[in-house]
Coordinates of C-alpha atoms in Angstrom, one line a residue:
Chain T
X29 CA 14.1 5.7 12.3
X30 CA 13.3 9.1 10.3
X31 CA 15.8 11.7 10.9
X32 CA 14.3 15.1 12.7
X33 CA 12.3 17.3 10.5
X34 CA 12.2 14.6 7.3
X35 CA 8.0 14.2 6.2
X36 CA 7.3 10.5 5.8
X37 CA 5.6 10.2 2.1
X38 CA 4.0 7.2 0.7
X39 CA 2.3 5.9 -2.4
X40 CA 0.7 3.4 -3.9
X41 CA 0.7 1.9 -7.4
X42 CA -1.5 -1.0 -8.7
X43 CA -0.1 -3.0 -12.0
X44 CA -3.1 -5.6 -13.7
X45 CA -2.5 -8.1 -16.5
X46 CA -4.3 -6.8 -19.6
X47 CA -5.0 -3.1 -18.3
X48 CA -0.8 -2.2 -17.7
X49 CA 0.4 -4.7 -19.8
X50 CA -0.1 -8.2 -21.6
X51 CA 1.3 -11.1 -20.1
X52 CA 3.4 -12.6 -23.4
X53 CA 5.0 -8.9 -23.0
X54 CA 7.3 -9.5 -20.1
X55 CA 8.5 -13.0 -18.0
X56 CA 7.5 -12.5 -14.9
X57 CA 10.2 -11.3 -13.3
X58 CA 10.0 -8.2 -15.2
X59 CA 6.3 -8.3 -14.6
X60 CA 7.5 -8.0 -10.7
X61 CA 9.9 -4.9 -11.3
X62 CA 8.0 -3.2 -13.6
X63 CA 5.5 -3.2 -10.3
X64 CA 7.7 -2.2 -8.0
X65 CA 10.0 0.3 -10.0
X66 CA 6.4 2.3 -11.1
X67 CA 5.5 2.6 -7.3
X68 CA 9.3 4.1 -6.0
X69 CA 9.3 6.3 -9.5
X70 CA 6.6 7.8 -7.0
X71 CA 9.2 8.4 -4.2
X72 CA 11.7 10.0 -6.6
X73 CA 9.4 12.7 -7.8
X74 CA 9.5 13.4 -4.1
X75 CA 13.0 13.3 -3.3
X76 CA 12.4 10.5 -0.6
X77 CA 14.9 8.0 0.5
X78 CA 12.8 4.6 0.2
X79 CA 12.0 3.4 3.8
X80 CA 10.2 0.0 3.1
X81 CA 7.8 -1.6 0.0
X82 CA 4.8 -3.5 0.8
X83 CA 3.1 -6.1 -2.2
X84 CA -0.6 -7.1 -2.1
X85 CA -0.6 -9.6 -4.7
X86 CA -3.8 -11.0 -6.2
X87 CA -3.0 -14.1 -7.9
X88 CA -5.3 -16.1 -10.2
X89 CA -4.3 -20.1 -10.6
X90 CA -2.7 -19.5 -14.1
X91 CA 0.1 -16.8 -12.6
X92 CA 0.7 -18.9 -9.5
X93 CA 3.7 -21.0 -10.7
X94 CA 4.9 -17.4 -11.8
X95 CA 5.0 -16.0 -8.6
X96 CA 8.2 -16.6 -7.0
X97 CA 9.8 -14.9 -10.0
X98 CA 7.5 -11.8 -9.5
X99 CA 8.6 -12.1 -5.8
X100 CA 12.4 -12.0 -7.6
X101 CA 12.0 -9.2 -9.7
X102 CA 9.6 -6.5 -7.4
X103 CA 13.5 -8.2 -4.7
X104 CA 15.2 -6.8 -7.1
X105 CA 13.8 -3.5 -8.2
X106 CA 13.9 -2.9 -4.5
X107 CA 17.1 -3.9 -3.8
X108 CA 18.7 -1.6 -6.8
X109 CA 17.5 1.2 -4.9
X110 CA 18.0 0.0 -1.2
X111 CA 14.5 -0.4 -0.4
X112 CA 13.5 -2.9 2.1
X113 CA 10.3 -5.2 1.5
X114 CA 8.5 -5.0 4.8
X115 CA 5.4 -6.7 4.1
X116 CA 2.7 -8.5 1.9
X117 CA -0.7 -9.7 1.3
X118 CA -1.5 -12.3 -0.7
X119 CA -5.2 -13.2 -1.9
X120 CA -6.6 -15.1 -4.9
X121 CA -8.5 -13.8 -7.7
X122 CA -9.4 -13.6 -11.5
X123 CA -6.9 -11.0 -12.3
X124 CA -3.2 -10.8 -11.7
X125 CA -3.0 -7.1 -9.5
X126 CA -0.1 -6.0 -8.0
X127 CA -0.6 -3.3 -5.6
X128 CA 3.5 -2.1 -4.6
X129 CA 3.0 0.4 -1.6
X130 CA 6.2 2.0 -0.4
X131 CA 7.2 4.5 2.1
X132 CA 10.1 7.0 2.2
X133 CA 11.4 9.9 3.8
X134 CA 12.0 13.4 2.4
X135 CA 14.2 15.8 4.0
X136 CA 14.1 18.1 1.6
X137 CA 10.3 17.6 -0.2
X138 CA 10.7 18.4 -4.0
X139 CA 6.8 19.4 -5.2
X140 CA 6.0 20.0 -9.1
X141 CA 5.4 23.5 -8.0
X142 CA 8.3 25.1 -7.1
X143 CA 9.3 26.6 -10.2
X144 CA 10.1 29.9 -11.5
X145 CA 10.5 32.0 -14.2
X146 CA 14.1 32.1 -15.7
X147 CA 14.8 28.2 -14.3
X148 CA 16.0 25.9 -16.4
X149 CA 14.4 22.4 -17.5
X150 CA 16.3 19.4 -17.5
X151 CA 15.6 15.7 -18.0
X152 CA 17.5 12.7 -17.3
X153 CA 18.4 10.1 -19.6
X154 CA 17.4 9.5 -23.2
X155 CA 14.0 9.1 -24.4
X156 CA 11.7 7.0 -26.7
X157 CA 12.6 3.1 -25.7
X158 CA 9.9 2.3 -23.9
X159 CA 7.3 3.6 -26.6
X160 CA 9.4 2.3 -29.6
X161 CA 9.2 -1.2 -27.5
X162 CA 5.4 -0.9 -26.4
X163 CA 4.6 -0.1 -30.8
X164 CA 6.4 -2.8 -31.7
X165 CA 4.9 -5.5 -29.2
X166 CA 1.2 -4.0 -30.4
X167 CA 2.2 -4.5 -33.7
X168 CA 2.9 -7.6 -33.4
X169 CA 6.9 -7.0 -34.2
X170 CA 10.1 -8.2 -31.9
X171 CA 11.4 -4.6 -30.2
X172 CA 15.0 -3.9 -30.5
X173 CA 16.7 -5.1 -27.7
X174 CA 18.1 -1.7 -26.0
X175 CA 14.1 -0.6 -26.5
X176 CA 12.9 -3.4 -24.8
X177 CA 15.3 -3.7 -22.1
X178 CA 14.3 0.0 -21.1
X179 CA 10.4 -1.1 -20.8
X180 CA 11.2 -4.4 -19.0
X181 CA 13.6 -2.8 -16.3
X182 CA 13.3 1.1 -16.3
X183 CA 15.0 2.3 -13.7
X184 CA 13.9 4.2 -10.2
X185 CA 15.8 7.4 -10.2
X186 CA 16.0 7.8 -6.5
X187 CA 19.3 8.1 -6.2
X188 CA 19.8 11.0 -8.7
X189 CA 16.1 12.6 -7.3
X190 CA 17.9 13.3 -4.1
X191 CA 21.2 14.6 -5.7
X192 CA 18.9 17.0 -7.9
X193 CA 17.1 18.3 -4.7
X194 CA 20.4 19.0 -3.0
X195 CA 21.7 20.9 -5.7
X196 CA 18.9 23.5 -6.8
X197 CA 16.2 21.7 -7.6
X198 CA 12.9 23.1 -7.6
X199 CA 10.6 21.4 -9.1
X200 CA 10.4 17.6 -10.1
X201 CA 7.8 14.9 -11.4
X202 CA 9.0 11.8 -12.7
X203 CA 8.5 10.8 -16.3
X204 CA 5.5 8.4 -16.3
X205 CA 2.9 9.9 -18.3
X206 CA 5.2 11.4 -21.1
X207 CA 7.5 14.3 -21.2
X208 CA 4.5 16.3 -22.4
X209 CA 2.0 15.2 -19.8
X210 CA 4.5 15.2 -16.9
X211 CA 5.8 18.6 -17.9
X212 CA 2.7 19.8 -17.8
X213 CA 2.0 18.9 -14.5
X214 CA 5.1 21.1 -13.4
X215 CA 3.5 24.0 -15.4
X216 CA 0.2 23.5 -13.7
X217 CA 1.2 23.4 -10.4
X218 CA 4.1 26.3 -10.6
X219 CA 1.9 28.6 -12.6
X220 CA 4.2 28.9 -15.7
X221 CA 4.8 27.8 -19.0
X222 CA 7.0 25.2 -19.8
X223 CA 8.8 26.1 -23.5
X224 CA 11.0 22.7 -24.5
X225 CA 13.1 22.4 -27.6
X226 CA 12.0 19.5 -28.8
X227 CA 15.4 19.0 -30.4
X228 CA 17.1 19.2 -26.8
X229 CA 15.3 16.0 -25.7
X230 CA 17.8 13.5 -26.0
X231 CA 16.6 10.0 -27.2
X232 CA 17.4 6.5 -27.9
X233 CA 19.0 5.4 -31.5
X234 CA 16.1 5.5 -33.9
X235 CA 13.6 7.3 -31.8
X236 CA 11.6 9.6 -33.4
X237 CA 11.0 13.6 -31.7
X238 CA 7.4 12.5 -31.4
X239 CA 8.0 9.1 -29.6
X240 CA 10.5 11.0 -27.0
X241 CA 8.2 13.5 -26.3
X242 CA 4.9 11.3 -25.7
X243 CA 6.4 8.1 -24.5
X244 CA 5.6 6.9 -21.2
X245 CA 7.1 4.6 -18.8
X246 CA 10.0 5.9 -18.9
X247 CA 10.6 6.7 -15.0
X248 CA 13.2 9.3 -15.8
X249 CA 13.0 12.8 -14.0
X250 CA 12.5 16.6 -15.2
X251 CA 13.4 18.8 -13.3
X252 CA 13.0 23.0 -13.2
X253 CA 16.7 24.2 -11.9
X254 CA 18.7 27.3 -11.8
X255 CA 20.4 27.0 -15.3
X256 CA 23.7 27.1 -13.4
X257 CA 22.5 22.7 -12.3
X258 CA 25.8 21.2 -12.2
X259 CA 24.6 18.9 -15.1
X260 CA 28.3 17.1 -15.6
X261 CA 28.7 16.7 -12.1
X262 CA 25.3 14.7 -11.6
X263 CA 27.1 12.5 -15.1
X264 CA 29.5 12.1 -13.2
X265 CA 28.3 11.4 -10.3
X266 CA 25.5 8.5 -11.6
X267 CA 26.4 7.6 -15.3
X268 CA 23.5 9.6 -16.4
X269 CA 23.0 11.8 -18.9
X270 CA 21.4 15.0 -17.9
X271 CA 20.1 17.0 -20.5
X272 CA 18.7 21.2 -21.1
X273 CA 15.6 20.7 -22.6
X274 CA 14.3 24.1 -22.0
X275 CA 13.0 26.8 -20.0
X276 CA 10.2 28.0 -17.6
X277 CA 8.6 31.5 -18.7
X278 CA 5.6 33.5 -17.9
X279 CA 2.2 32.2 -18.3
X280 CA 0.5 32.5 -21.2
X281 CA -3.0 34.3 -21.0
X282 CA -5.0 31.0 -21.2
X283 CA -3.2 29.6 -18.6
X284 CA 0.0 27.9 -17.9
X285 CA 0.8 25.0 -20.4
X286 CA 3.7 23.0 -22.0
X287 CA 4.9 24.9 -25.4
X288 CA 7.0 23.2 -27.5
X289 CA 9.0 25.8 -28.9
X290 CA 10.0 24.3 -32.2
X291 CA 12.8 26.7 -34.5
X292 CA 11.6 29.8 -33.2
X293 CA 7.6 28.8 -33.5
X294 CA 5.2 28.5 -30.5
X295 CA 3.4 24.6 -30.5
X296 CA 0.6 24.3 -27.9
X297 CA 1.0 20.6 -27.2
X298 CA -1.2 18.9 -24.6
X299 CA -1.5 15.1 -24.2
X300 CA 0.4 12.4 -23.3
X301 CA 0.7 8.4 -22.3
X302 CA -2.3 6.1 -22.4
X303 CA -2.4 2.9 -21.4
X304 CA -3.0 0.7 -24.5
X305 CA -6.4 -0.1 -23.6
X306 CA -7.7 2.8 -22.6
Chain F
X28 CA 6.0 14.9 11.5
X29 CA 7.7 12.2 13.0
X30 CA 7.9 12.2 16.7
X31 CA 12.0 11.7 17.4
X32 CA 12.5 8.2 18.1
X33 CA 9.5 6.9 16.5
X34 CA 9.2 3.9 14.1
X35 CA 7.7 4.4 11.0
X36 CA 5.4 1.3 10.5
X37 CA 3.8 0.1 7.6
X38 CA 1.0 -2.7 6.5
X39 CA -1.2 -3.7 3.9
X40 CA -4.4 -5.6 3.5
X41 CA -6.7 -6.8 0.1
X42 CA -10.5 -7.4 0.1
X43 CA -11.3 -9.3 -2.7
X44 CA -15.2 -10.2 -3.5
X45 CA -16.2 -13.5 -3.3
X46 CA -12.8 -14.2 -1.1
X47 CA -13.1 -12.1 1.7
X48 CA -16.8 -11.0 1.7
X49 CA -19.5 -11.5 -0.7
X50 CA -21.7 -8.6 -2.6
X51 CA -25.0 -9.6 -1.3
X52 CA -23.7 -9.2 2.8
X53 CA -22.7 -5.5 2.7
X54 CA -23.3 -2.4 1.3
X55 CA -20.7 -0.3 -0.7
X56 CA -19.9 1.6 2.7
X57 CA -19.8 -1.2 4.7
X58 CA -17.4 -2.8 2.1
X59 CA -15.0 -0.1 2.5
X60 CA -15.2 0.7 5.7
X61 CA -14.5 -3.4 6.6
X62 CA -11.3 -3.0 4.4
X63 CA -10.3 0.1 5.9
X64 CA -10.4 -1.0 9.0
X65 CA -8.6 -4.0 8.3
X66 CA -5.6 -2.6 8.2
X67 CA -5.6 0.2 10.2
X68 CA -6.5 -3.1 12.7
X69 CA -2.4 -4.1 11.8
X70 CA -1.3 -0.1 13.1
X71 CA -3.4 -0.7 16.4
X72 CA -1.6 -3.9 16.9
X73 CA 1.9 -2.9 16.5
X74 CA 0.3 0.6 19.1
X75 CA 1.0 2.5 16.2
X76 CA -0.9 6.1 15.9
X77 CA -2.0 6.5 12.2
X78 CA 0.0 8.5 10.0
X79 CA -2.0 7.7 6.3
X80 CA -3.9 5.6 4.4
X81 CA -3.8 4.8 0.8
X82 CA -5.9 3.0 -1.7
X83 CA -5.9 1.2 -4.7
X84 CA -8.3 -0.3 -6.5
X85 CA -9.5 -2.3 -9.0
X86 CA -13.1 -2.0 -9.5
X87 CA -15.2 -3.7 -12.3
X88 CA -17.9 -2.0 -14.0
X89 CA -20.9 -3.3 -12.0
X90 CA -19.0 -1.5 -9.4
X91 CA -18.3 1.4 -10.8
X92 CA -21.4 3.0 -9.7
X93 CA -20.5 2.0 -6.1
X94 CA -17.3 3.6 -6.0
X95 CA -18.8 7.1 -4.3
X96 CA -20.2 4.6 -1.3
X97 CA -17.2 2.2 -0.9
X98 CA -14.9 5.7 -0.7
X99 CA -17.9 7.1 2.0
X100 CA -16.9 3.9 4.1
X101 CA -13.0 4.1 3.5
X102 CA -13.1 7.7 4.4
X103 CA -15.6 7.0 7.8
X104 CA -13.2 4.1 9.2
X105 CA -10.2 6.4 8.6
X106 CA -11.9 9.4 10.3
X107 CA -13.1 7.2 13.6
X108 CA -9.3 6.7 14.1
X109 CA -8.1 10.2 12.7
X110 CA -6.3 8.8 9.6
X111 CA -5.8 11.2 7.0
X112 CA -6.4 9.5 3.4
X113 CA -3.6 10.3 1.4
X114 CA -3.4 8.7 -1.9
X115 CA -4.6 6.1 -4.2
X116 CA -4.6 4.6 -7.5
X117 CA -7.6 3.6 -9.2
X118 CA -7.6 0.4 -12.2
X119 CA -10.2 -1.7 -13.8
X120 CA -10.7 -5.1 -13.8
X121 CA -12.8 -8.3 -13.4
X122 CA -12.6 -8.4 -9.3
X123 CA -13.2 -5.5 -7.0
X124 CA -10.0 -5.5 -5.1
X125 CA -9.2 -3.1 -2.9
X126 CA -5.8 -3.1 -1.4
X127 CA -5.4 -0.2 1.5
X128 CA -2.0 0.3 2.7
X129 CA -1.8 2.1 5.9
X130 CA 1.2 4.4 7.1
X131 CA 2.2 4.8 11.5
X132 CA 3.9 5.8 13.8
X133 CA 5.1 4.0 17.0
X134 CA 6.7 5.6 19.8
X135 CA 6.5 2.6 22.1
X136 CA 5.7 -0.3 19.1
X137 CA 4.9 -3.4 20.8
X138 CA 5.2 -7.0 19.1
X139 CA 3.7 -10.3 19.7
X140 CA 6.9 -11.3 20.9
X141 CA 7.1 -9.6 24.5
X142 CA 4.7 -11.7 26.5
X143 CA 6.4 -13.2 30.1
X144 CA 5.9 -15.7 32.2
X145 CA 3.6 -14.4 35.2
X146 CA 1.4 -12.2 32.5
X147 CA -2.1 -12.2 32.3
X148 CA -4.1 -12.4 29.2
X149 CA -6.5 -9.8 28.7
X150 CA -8.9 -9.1 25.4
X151 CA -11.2 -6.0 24.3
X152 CA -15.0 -6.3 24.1
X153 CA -17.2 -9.4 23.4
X154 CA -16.6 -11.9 20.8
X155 CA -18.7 -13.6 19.0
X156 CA -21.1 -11.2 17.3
X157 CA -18.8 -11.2 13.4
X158 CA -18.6 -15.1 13.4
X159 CA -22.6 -15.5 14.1
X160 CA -23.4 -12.8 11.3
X161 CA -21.2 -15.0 9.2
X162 CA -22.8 -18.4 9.8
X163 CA -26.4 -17.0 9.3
X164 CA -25.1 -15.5 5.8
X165 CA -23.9 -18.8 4.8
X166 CA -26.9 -20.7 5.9
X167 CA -29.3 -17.7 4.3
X168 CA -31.0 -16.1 7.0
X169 CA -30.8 -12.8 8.4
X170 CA -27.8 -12.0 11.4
X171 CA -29.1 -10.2 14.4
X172 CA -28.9 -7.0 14.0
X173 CA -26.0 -6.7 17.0
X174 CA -24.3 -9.3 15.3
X175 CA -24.5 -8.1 11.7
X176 CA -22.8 -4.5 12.8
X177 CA -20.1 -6.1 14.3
X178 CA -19.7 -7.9 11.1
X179 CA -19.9 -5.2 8.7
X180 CA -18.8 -1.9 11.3
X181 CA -15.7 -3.2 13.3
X182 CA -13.6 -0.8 15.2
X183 CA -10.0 -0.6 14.5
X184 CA -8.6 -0.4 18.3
X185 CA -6.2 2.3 18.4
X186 CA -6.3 4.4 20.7
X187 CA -7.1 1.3 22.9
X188 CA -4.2 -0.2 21.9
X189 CA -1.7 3.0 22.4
X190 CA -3.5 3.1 25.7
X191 CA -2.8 -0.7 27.0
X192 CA 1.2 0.2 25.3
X193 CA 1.9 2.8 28.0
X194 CA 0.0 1.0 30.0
X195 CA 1.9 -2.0 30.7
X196 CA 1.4 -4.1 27.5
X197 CA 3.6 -6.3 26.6
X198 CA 2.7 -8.4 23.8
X199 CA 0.1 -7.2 21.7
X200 CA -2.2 -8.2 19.0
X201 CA -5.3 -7.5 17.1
X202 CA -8.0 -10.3 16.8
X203 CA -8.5 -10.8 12.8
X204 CA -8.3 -14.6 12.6
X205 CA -9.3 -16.1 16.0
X206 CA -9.1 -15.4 19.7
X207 CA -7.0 -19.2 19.7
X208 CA -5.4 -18.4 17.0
X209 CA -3.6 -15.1 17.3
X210 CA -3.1 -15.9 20.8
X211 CA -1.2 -18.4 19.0
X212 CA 1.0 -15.7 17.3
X213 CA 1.9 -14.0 20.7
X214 CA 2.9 -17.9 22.2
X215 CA 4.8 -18.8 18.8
X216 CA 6.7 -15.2 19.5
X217 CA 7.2 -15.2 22.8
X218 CA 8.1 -18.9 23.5
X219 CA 5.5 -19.2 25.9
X220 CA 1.8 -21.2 26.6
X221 CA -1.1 -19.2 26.7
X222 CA -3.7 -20.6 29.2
X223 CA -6.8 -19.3 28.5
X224 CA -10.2 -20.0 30.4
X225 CA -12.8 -20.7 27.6
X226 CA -15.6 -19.3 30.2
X227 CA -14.2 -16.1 30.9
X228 CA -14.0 -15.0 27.4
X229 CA -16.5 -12.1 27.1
X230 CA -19.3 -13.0 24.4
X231 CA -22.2 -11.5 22.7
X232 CA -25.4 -11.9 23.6
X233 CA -26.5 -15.6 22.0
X234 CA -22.9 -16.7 21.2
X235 CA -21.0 -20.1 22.3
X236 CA -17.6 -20.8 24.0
X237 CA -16.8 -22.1 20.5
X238 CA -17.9 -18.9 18.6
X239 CA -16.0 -16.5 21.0
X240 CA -13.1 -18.7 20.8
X241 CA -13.2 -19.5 17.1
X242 CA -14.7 -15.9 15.5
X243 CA -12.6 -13.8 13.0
X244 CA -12.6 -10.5 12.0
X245 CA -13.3 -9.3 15.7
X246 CA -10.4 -6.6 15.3
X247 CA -10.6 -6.4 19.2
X248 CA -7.1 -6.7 21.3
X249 CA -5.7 -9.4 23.2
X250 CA -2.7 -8.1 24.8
X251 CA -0.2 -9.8 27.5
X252 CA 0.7 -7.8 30.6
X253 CA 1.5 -7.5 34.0
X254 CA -1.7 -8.7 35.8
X255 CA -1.4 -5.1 38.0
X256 CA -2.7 -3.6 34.3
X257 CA -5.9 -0.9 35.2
X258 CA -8.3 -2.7 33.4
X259 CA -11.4 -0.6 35.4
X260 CA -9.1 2.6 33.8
X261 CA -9.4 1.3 30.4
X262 CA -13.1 0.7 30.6
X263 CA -13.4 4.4 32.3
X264 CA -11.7 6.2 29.4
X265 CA -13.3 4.6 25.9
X266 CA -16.4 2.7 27.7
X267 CA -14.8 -0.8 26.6
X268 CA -14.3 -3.8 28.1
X269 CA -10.7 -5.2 29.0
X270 CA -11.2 -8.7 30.5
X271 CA -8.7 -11.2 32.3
X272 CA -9.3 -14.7 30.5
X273 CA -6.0 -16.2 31.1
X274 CA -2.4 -16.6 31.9
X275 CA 1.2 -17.2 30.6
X276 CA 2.5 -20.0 31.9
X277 CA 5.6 -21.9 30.8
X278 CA 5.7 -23.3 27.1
X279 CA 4.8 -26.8 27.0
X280 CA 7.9 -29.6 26.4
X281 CA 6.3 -30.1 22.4
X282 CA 7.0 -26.2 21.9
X283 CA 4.7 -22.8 22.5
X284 CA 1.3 -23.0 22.2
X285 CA -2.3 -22.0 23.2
X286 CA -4.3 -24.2 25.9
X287 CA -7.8 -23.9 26.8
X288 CA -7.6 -24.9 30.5
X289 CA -11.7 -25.8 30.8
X290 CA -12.4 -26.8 34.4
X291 CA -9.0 -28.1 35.8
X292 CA -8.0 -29.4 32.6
X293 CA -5.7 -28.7 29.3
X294 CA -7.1 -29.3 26.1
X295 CA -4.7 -27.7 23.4
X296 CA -6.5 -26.4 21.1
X297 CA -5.3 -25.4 17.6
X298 CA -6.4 -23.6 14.5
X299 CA -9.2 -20.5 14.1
X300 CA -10.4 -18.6 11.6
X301 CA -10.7 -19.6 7.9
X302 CA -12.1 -17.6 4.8
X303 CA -14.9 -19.2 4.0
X304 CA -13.9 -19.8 0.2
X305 CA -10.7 -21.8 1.6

């Protein structure tokens, strides 16, 4: 049952062998929360309490022994963020395609484009294992463990999208696409520029400014705030760092865009996340 | 919105070429207006009123071209039942899948599960026409023309069904994989037999007992209710037929099932409606 006056929000995510990732990558348990923790990523950027996930699986021969574990690790992704699994179709087919489906409620709807001038950015978490991971599996190389584990099982930051949302704020995407790319979308949508201190964004051991500023996947959340965001009560609330990264000013004449204020410079810096075979 | 009270339900359904349909049968629009419908067919038999669709695809370059058309056909099946498209997600790959996910609401949701002793069985329109299409594509030759757009046009029933809910329904169900065998789902769920009259089953112009009985992909109703239900009222308001082919009865000693009571006698009948890859 929805609570009076919540909006019912869905969305839908598809994750294919070979166009999201390889399949010597990740066992397929990881394969399964990768899926499912992409598609409720979706319902943090809303602020949505996850009401249900539904799978369509399409399963060639070769992944079939595989697919109880997928079933196990989309179970679990699920589960670590109290989302039922309410249904599922499953067909055959040449291509492993996981299409996760969920459906949550938002009581209080975050968009992108409820910034304003003088609010503060913040960002979840530390930055740069995912990408550090996804360049050393394309090189060929073994990640370092703390950069793999945070590719193979990022986390959906539902529970901290809410508690943002109840506490000021007003503007939110979740990191998919790259700090960059996601800001950007919060700029777009609001109207203003984005400045970030590229030397605020806090990363993982041996990630490079570059790597946490473009890296995708990495399912944390910015958000535009008030600067007085009780950042150490959300740590201490969820573990979590939350970090000033920088600050949402006027437009610039071309338009609103990310600027990545480095030492007192101005850097125009569009761009983001590709998939690795695009 | 969300009506108070309401249930928000939630389904999902993949059509895969050369699993569920083959390119040659359809055009692009029919393609996506036969997934479409397929699972907004899942809202109209929970009664559910459409709240959202949402795609995702995986579409292979010889399809590419397509995508306009197959979207035309999505977006038409949605509009017939007043289904706002809200979302998608859009891959490549080797097989055109496309997985919609569909989003309702049910103030009075009815299940498969409800259906007493003393009902009558009734179904929607005339079967037949999808399962004749299909047996001249498989043999080569041209389907009547009736026959072929009940093939590759089905309705999604849902006003119909919201209509039989506050009418009286109690058990519900849409008609995707056989008249026998989802009448087998509401006698499975409500522990009961389902007698049905093989020569009362309304058919198509041209079609047998066994095609009527057999056909898939009808997306009509068959719904379980208290024989009083207005079945002349239905017909009156969407120019439809609702038709009395059988009875519940009490579930046979070997367990719940469906019986095709032809001429004074009980032939149980199982099984109905394969893919015709499997």
């Amino acid at each position: 049952d929805i609570a009076p006056g919540a909006r019912v929000v869905v969305s839908t995510d598809t994750s294919a062998e070979d166009v999201h990732f390889r399949a010597g990558w990740f066992d397929p348990a990881e394969v399964g929360w990768r899926a499912a923790t992409s598609a409720l990523s979706d319902l943090a950027a809303m602020a949505a309490r996850p009401l249900g996930l539904v799978l369509a699986a399409s399963v060639p021969p070769r992944w079939r022994d595989a697919l109880p574990e997928i079933g196990d690790g989309i179970g679990d992704a699920a589960a670590a963020v109290s989302c039922p699994i309410v249904g599922g179709d499953l067909t055959g087919g040449r291509d492993l395609v996981l299409t996760v489906t969920v459906v949550g409620e938002a009581e209080h709807p975050v968009s992108r484009g409820g910034a304003h001038v003088g609010d503060a950015l913040y960002v979840t978490g530390r930055l740069g294992g995912p990408r550090r991971a996804l360049e050393a599996l394309l090189r060929g190389a073994l990640p370092d463990a703390a950069d793999r584990a945070r590719f193979a099982r990022p986390r959906a930051r539902l529970a901290e999208a809410r508690w943002l949302a109840a506490h000021g704020a007003r503007a939110l995407v979740d990191l998919s696409d790259g700090l960059v790319a996601d800001a950007g979308h919060i700029a777009a949508a609001s109207g203003c520029d984005l400045a970030i201190d590229p030397h605020a964004v806090p990363r993982v051991g041996g990630a490079t400014v570059d790597e946490a500023l473009r890296g995708g996947e990495e399912y944390e959340l910015i958000c535009a705030a008030p600067p007085t965001l009780e950042a150490r009560a959300f740590t201490a609330t969820f573990g979590l760092e939350l970090t000033r990264i920088g600050a949402v000013v006027a437009a610039s004449p071309g338009g609103p865009r990310v600027v990545i204020a480095d030492g007192g410079g101005r850097v125009d810096l569009p761009g983001g996340y590709d998939h690795f075979t695009r």
